[in-house]
């Protein structure tokens, strides 16, 4: 039986240098519950080191956490990867780390990259330059996400910075994106009017939250059987009456 | 100014589009944001970029750009070369960074506003 689930599939944690220090897994989950969300995805820049903590922190709550990552391609396009398991996102993280801009994070310039556990205790700091880009072309990233069984979503396509349309002018036909994300700063109708090309894609809306207050600022309603990645995939593909309605 | 003169003077490596090298260049544009190129690059411009994605070919054709120079010693993706070849679009590479190459082109009389 199909039910409605409210999802915010793009939330950063305190591991992302640009995210607020209060973005720890427990606080994110509590905020998600307060905002009546059913599904969230944790997507840090070029790393998934807080995904495990977020998955654990969501146990015994009614909120489902999806394992995710926001990868920066060689063209400096942001792509969201969503997976059914931590192992899959971890496998992608290995490839991302191998191909990430060399250098150490400068906390004073970019912000801290805090690794925490499910009790919001600091476990360590990620020293990599997560703010940087990978040398992986966008097509390779999308193909790798699919090879690992994940879903690939182009981030905030209506923004100029780090979006596929901003960086590449238009969406290449050979790129097998599962959906496009519209940011909270516009509406679906306005985005379609500005970029008619996006009409043929499944559109979702997410908050891209870097602060607790932003969680749930934009959401997507999924009409699916249960809150799993497989069900999201089926919804993106219009299988069996499942629906995706962006609520920017 | 003809593209051939630019290739020679700036010591560019020609990737493809040999047959279109007698094309006239009337100005230049430097940008790595393809949406910006679509909005602001002019017909017959020479375009300097570090982007190597196949979309640069489509953008160059759309804007009737004279040719693309990929800077900093970067090489176009195989698919980019294939598409540019099919379109007869000149794609060149340079070991110089964009600032240096743009300066040289400016000194040769190619300007950004025309």
CSV table of C-alpha atoms in Angstrom, one decimal:
chain,number,residue,atom,x,y,z
A,1,UNK,CA,0.0,0.0,0.0
A,2,UNK,CA,1.3,3.4,-0.9
A,3,UNK,CA,1.7,6.1,1.7
A,4,UNK,CA,3.0,9.7,1.7
A,5,UNK,CA,6.5,10.4,3.1
A,6,UNK,CA,8.0,13.9,3.4
A,7,UNK,CA,11.7,13.9,2.6
A,8,UNK,CA,14.6,16.4,2.7
A,9,UNK,CA,17.3,14.6,0.7
A,10,UNK,CA,20.1,17.1,1.0
A,11,UNK,CA,21.4,17.9,4.5
A,12,UNK,CA,25.0,18.6,5.5
A,13,UNK,CA,26.5,17.8,8.8
A,14,UNK,CA,29.4,19.4,10.8
A,15,UNK,CA,31.8,17.4,8.6
A,16,UNK,CA,31.2,19.8,5.7
A,17,UNK,CA,33.5,22.8,6.3
A,18,UNK,CA,30.8,25.3,5.3
A,19,UNK,CA,28.1,23.8,7.6
A,20,UNK,CA,27.4,25.0,11.1
A,21,UNK,CA,29.1,23.3,14.0
A,22,UNK,CA,25.7,22.5,15.5
A,23,UNK,CA,24.9,20.2,12.6
A,24,UNK,CA,25.6,17.0,14.5
A,25,UNK,CA,23.6,13.8,13.7
A,26,UNK,CA,21.5,13.7,16.8
A,27,UNK,CA,20.5,17.4,16.5
A,28,UNK,CA,19.8,17.0,12.8
A,29,UNK,CA,17.5,14.0,13.5
A,30,UNK,CA,15.7,15.7,16.4
A,31,UNK,CA,15.1,18.8,14.1
A,32,UNK,CA,13.9,16.5,11.3
A,33,UNK,CA,11.4,14.9,13.7
A,34,UNK,CA,10.2,18.3,15.0
A,35,UNK,CA,9.7,19.4,11.4
A,36,UNK,CA,7.7,16.3,10.7
A,37,UNK,CA,10.0,14.8,8.1
A,38,UNK,CA,9.9,11.1,7.4
A,39,UNK,CA,13.1,10.7,5.4
A,40,UNK,CA,16.4,12.7,5.3
A,41,UNK,CA,19.6,12.1,3.5
A,42,UNK,CA,23.0,13.1,5.0
A,43,UNK,CA,25.2,14.5,2.2
A,44,UNK,CA,28.5,16.0,3.1
A,45,UNK,CA,30.9,17.5,0.6
A,46,UNK,CA,33.2,14.7,-0.8
A,47,UNK,CA,33.0,12.6,2.4
A,48,UNK,CA,30.6,10.3,4.1
A,49,UNK,CA,32.4,10.0,7.5
A,50,UNK,CA,29.4,11.1,9.5
A,51,UNK,CA,26.9,8.9,7.7
A,52,UNK,CA,27.4,6.0,10.0
A,53,UNK,CA,26.8,8.2,13.1
A,54,UNK,CA,23.6,9.6,11.5
A,55,UNK,CA,22.3,6.1,10.6
A,56,UNK,CA,23.0,4.9,14.2
A,57,UNK,CA,21.4,8.0,15.7
A,58,UNK,CA,18.2,7.5,13.7
A,59,UNK,CA,17.7,3.9,15.1
A,60,UNK,CA,14.5,3.6,17.2
A,61,UNK,CA,13.2,6.9,15.8
A,62,UNK,CA,10.5,7.2,13.1
A,63,UNK,CA,12.9,9.1,10.8
A,64,UNK,CA,14.7,7.2,8.1
A,65,UNK,CA,18.2,8.4,7.2
A,66,UNK,CA,19.6,7.7,3.7
A,67,UNK,CA,23.3,7.4,3.3
A,68,UNK,CA,24.5,10.1,0.9
A,69,UNK,CA,27.4,12.3,-0.3
A,70,UNK,CA,27.6,15.5,-2.4
A,71,UNK,CA,30.5,15.0,-4.8
A,72,UNK,CA,32.2,17.9,-6.6
A,73,UNK,CA,33.1,16.8,-10.2
A,74,UNK,CA,36.0,18.0,-12.3
A,75,UNK,CA,33.7,20.5,-13.9
A,76,UNK,CA,32.9,21.7,-10.4
A,77,UNK,CA,29.3,20.4,-10.7
A,78,UNK,CA,27.8,19.2,-7.4
A,79,UNK,CA,26.1,15.8,-7.6
A,80,UNK,CA,24.2,14.0,-4.8
A,81,UNK,CA,24.7,10.3,-4.4
A,82,UNK,CA,22.2,8.3,-2.4
A,83,UNK,CA,22.7,4.7,-1.3
A,84,UNK,CA,20.9,1.9,0.5
A,85,UNK,CA,23.9,1.0,2.6
A,86,UNK,CA,26.8,2.6,4.4
A,87,UNK,CA,29.2,0.2,2.5
A,88,UNK,CA,28.2,1.6,-0.8
A,89,UNK,CA,28.7,5.2,0.1
A,90,UNK,CA,32.0,4.2,1.7
A,91,UNK,CA,33.1,2.6,-1.5
A,92,UNK,CA,32.4,5.8,-3.4
A,93,UNK,CA,34.2,7.8,-0.7
A,94,UNK,CA,37.4,5.8,-1.4
A,95,UNK,CA,37.2,6.8,-5.1
A,96,UNK,CA,36.5,10.4,-4.2
A,97,UNK,CA,39.4,10.6,-1.8
A,98,UNK,CA,41.8,9.1,-4.4
A,99,UNK,CA,40.8,11.9,-6.8
A,100,UNK,CA,40.3,14.9,-4.5
A,101,UNK,CA,42.3,18.1,-4.7
A,102,UNK,CA,45.5,17.5,-2.8
A,103,UNK,CA,46.1,19.6,0.3
A,104,UNK,CA,44.9,20.0,3.9
A,105,UNK,CA,41.9,21.8,5.1
A,106,UNK,CA,42.5,25.3,6.6
A,107,UNK,CA,39.9,25.6,9.4
A,108,UNK,CA,40.4,29.3,9.6
A,109,UNK,CA,39.6,29.8,5.9
A,110,UNK,CA,37.0,27.1,5.2
A,111,UNK,CA,35.7,25.9,8.6
A,112,UNK,CA,36.2,22.8,10.7
A,113,UNK,CA,35.4,19.3,9.4
A,114,UNK,CA,34.2,17.4,12.5
A,115,UNK,CA,33.7,13.7,12.6
A,116,UNK,CA,31.3,12.7,15.4
A,117,UNK,CA,29.6,9.6,16.7
A,118,UNK,CA,25.9,8.8,17.2
A,119,UNK,CA,26.0,10.5,20.6
A,120,UNK,CA,27.2,13.8,19.0
A,121,UNK,CA,30.7,13.3,20.6
A,122,UNK,CA,33.7,14.5,18.6
A,123,UNK,CA,35.7,11.6,17.3
A,124,UNK,CA,38.2,13.5,15.2
A,125,UNK,CA,38.7,16.0,12.4
A,126,UNK,CA,38.9,15.3,8.7
A,127,UNK,CA,42.1,16.9,7.4
A,128,UNK,CA,41.3,16.6,3.7
A,129,UNK,CA,40.4,19.5,1.4
A,130,UNK,CA,36.7,18.6,1.3
A,131,UNK,CA,35.9,22.0,-0.1
A,132,UNK,CA,38.0,21.1,-3.2
A,133,UNK,CA,36.9,19.3,-6.4
A,134,UNK,CA,37.6,15.8,-7.6
A,135,UNK,CA,39.4,15.2,-10.9
A,136,UNK,CA,36.5,12.9,-11.8
A,137,UNK,CA,34.4,14.0,-14.8
A,138,UNK,CA,30.7,14.2,-14.0
A,139,UNK,CA,29.8,11.3,-16.3
A,140,UNK,CA,32.3,9.0,-14.4
A,141,UNK,CA,30.7,10.0,-11.1
A,142,UNK,CA,27.2,9.3,-12.3
A,143,UNK,CA,28.3,5.9,-13.7
A,144,UNK,CA,30.1,5.0,-10.5
A,145,UNK,CA,27.1,5.9,-8.4
A,146,UNK,CA,25.0,3.6,-10.5
A,147,UNK,CA,27.6,0.8,-10.5
A,148,UNK,CA,27.4,0.9,-6.7
A,149,UNK,CA,23.6,0.7,-6.8
A,150,UNK,CA,22.9,4.4,-5.9
A,151,UNK,CA,20.8,7.2,-7.2
A,152,UNK,CA,22.5,10.3,-8.8
A,153,UNK,CA,20.8,13.7,-8.5
A,154,UNK,CA,22.2,17.0,-9.8
A,155,UNK,CA,22.3,19.5,-7.0
A,156,UNK,CA,20.5,22.9,-6.9
A,157,UNK,CA,20.4,23.1,-10.7
A,158,UNK,CA,18.8,26.6,-10.5
A,159,UNK,CA,21.9,28.1,-8.8
A,160,UNK,CA,24.8,29.6,-10.8
A,161,UNK,CA,27.6,28.3,-8.6
A,162,UNK,CA,28.4,24.5,-8.7
A,163,UNK,CA,25.3,23.6,-10.6
A,164,UNK,CA,25.2,21.5,-13.8
A,165,UNK,CA,23.5,24.2,-15.8
A,166,UNK,CA,25.8,27.0,-14.4
A,167,UNK,CA,29.0,25.1,-15.1
A,168,UNK,CA,28.1,23.3,-18.3
A,169,UNK,CA,25.4,25.5,-19.8
A,170,UNK,CA,22.9,22.7,-20.2
A,171,UNK,CA,22.4,19.1,-19.1
A,172,UNK,CA,24.3,16.7,-21.4
A,173,UNK,CA,21.9,14.2,-23.0
A,174,UNK,CA,24.1,11.2,-22.2
A,175,UNK,CA,24.1,11.8,-18.5
A,176,UNK,CA,21.8,9.4,-16.7
A,177,UNK,CA,20.7,11.5,-13.8
A,178,UNK,CA,17.9,10.0,-11.7
A,179,UNK,CA,16.5,13.4,-10.7
A,180,UNK,CA,17.3,17.1,-10.5
A,181,UNK,CA,17.2,19.1,-7.3
A,182,UNK,CA,15.6,22.5,-7.3
A,183,UNK,CA,16.9,24.8,-4.4
A,184,UNK,CA,14.7,26.4,-1.8
A,185,UNK,CA,15.2,29.8,-3.3
A,186,UNK,CA,12.9,29.2,-6.2
A,187,UNK,CA,9.7,27.3,-7.2
A,188,UNK,CA,9.4,24.4,-9.5
A,189,UNK,CA,7.3,26.4,-11.9
A,190,UNK,CA,9.8,29.2,-12.0
A,191,UNK,CA,12.7,26.8,-12.5
A,192,UNK,CA,10.9,25.1,-15.4
A,193,UNK,CA,10.2,28.4,-17.0
A,194,UNK,CA,13.8,29.4,-16.8
A,195,UNK,CA,15.2,26.1,-17.9
A,196,UNK,CA,12.6,24.3,-20.1
A,197,UNK,CA,15.1,21.5,-20.6
A,198,UNK,CA,14.5,20.2,-17.1
A,199,UNK,CA,10.8,19.3,-17.8
A,200,UNK,CA,11.7,15.8,-18.9
A,201,UNK,CA,13.5,14.9,-15.6
A,202,UNK,CA,12.1,14.0,-12.2
A,203,UNK,CA,12.3,17.1,-10.0
A,204,UNK,CA,12.8,17.2,-6.3
A,205,UNK,CA,13.3,19.9,-3.9
A,206,UNK,CA,15.6,19.8,-0.8
A,207,UNK,CA,16.9,22.3,1.7
A,208,UNK,CA,20.7,21.8,1.2
A,209,UNK,CA,20.7,22.7,5.0
A,210,UNK,CA,24.0,23.9,6.5
A,211,UNK,CA,22.1,25.2,9.6
A,212,UNK,CA,19.6,23.4,11.8
A,213,UNK,CA,16.9,26.1,11.0
A,214,UNK,CA,17.2,25.3,7.3
A,215,UNK,CA,16.3,21.6,7.7
A,216,UNK,CA,12.9,21.0,5.9
A,217,UNK,CA,12.9,24.4,4.3
A,218,UNK,CA,12.3,22.6,1.0
A,219,UNK,CA,11.0,19.1,0.8
A,220,UNK,CA,9.7,16.5,-1.5
A,221,UNK,CA,6.7,14.3,-1.0
A,222,UNK,CA,7.1,10.7,-2.0
A,223,UNK,CA,4.1,8.4,-2.4
A,224,UNK,CA,5.7,5.1,-1.9
A,225,UNK,CA,5.3,1.8,0.0
A,226,UNK,CA,8.1,2.3,2.6
A,227,UNK,CA,11.0,4.7,3.2
A,228,UNK,CA,13.8,2.9,1.4
A,229,UNK,CA,16.2,3.8,-1.4
A,230,UNK,CA,14.5,1.1,-3.7
A,231,UNK,CA,11.2,2.8,-3.2
A,232,UNK,CA,12.7,6.2,-4.0
A,233,UNK,CA,14.2,4.7,-7.2
A,234,UNK,CA,10.8,3.3,-8.2
A,235,UNK,CA,9.2,6.7,-7.5
A,236,UNK,CA,11.7,8.5,-9.6
A,237,UNK,CA,10.8,6.0,-12.4
A,238,UNK,CA,7.0,6.3,-12.0
A,239,UNK,CA,6.6,2.6,-11.1
A,240,UNK,CA,3.3,1.3,-9.9
A,241,UNK,CA,1.6,4.6,-9.2
A,242,UNK,CA,4.4,6.0,-7.0
A,243,UNK,CA,4.7,9.7,-7.1
A,244,UNK,CA,7.3,12.4,-6.5
A,245,UNK,CA,6.0,15.9,-5.7
A,246,UNK,CA,8.6,18.7,-5.0
A,247,UNK,CA,7.4,21.2,-2.5
A,248,UNK,CA,9.9,24.1,-2.9
B,1,UNK,CA,42.9,38.2,-37.6
B,2,UNK,CA,42.9,34.6,-38.8
B,3,UNK,CA,43.0,31.7,-36.4
B,4,UNK,CA,46.2,30.4,-38.2
B,5,UNK,CA,48.1,33.5,-37.1
B,6,UNK,CA,47.0,33.0,-33.5
B,7,UNK,CA,48.0,29.3,-33.5
B,8,UNK,CA,51.4,30.2,-34.8
B,9,UNK,CA,52.1,33.3,-32.7
B,10,UNK,CA,50.9,31.7,-29.4
B,11,UNK,CA,52.4,28.3,-30.1
B,12,UNK,CA,49.1,26.5,-29.7
B,13,UNK,CA,48.7,22.8,-30.3
B,14,UNK,CA,45.9,22.1,-32.7
B,15,UNK,CA,43.6,19.3,-31.5
B,16,UNK,CA,41.0,19.4,-34.4
B,17,UNK,CA,39.3,21.7,-36.8
B,18,UNK,CA,42.2,22.2,-39.2
B,19,UNK,CA,39.9,23.1,-42.1
B,20,UNK,CA,38.4,26.1,-40.2
B,21,UNK,CA,41.7,27.8,-39.4
B,22,UNK,CA,41.2,30.5,-42.0
B,23,UNK,CA,38.3,31.8,-40.0
B,24,UNK,CA,38.5,35.4,-38.8
B,25,UNK,CA,38.6,36.1,-35.1
B,26,UNK,CA,37.2,39.4,-34.0
B,27,UNK,CA,37.4,39.3,-30.2
B,28,UNK,CA,38.1,37.2,-27.2
B,29,UNK,CA,36.4,35.9,-24.1
B,30,UNK,CA,37.6,34.0,-21.0
B,31,UNK,CA,35.2,32.1,-18.8
B,32,UNK,CA,34.9,28.6,-17.3
B,33,UNK,CA,31.2,29.0,-16.5
B,34,UNK,CA,29.4,27.8,-19.6
B,35,UNK,CA,26.2,29.5,-18.7
B,36,UNK,CA,28.1,32.8,-18.7
B,37,UNK,CA,29.7,32.0,-22.1
B,38,UNK,CA,26.2,31.3,-23.5
B,39,UNK,CA,25.1,34.7,-22.1
B,40,UNK,CA,28.1,36.9,-23.0
B,41,UNK,CA,30.4,35.4,-25.6
B,42,UNK,CA,30.1,36.9,-29.0
B,43,UNK,CA,30.1,35.5,-32.5
B,44,UNK,CA,33.6,35.1,-33.9
B,45,UNK,CA,35.2,35.3,-30.5
B,46,UNK,CA,38.1,33.1,-29.5
B,47,UNK,CA,37.2,31.5,-26.2
B,48,UNK,CA,39.7,30.6,-23.5
B,49,UNK,CA,38.6,28.0,-20.9
B,50,UNK,CA,39.8,25.2,-18.7
B,51,UNK,CA,36.6,23.2,-19.2
B,52,UNK,CA,37.2,20.1,-21.2
B,53,UNK,CA,33.7,18.6,-21.1
B,54,UNK,CA,31.9,17.9,-24.4
B,55,UNK,CA,29.4,20.6,-23.7
B,56,UNK,CA,32.0,23.2,-24.7
B,57,UNK,CA,31.5,22.1,-28.3
B,58,UNK,CA,27.8,22.7,-28.3
B,59,UNK,CA,28.2,26.1,-26.6
B,60,UNK,CA,30.8,27.2,-29.1
B,61,UNK,CA,28.6,26.1,-32.0
B,62,UNK,CA,25.6,27.8,-30.5
B,63,UNK,CA,27.4,31.1,-30.1
B,64,UNK,CA,29.3,30.8,-33.4
B,65,UNK,CA,32.6,31.0,-31.6
B,66,UNK,CA,35.6,31.0,-33.9
B,67,UNK,CA,37.5,28.5,-31.8
B,68,UNK,CA,38.3,27.2,-28.3
B,69,UNK,CA,41.6,27.3,-26.6
B,70,UNK,CA,42.0,25.0,-23.6
B,71,UNK,CA,44.5,26.5,-21.3
B,72,UNK,CA,47.0,25.3,-18.6
B,73,UNK,CA,48.2,22.3,-20.5
B,74,UNK,CA,44.8,20.6,-20.1
B,75,UNK,CA,43.6,18.2,-22.8
B,76,UNK,CA,40.0,17.9,-24.0
B,77,UNK,CA,38.0,14.7,-23.1
B,78,UNK,CA,38.0,12.2,-25.9
B,79,UNK,CA,34.2,12.8,-26.5
B,80,UNK,CA,34.9,16.5,-26.8
B,81,UNK,CA,37.4,16.0,-29.5
B,82,UNK,CA,35.1,13.6,-31.3
B,83,UNK,CA,32.3,16.1,-31.3
B,84,UNK,CA,34.5,19.1,-32.2
B,85,UNK,CA,35.9,17.0,-35.1
B,86,UNK,CA,32.4,16.2,-36.4
B,87,UNK,CA,31.5,19.9,-36.2
B,88,UNK,CA,34.7,21.1,-37.8
B,89,UNK,CA,35.3,23.3,-34.7
B,90,UNK,CA,38.9,24.4,-34.1
B,91,UNK,CA,40.0,23.3,-30.6
B,92,UNK,CA,43.5,24.2,-29.5
B,93,UNK,CA,45.5,23.8,-26.4
B,94,UNK,CA,48.1,25.9,-24.7
B,95,UNK,CA,50.4,25.3,-21.8
B,96,UNK,CA,49.9,28.9,-20.6
B,97,UNK,CA,47.4,29.9,-18.0
B,98,UNK,CA,44.4,32.0,-19.1
B,99,UNK,CA,45.8,35.3,-17.9
B,100,UNK,CA,49.0,35.0,-19.7
B,101,UNK,CA,47.4,33.8,-23.0
B,102,UNK,CA,44.7,36.5,-22.9
B,103,UNK,CA,47.5,39.1,-22.4
B,104,UNK,CA,49.3,37.9,-25.5
B,105,UNK,CA,46.2,37.9,-27.6
B,106,UNK,CA,45.4,41.4,-26.4
B,107,UNK,CA,48.8,42.6,-27.4
B,108,UNK,CA,48.2,41.0,-30.8
B,109,UNK,CA,45.1,43.3,-31.2
B,110,UNK,CA,42.4,40.9,-30.1
B,111,UNK,CA,40.2,42.7,-27.5
B,112,UNK,CA,37.4,41.6,-25.2
B,113,UNK,CA,34.9,44.2,-26.3
B,114,UNK,CA,34.2,44.7,-29.9
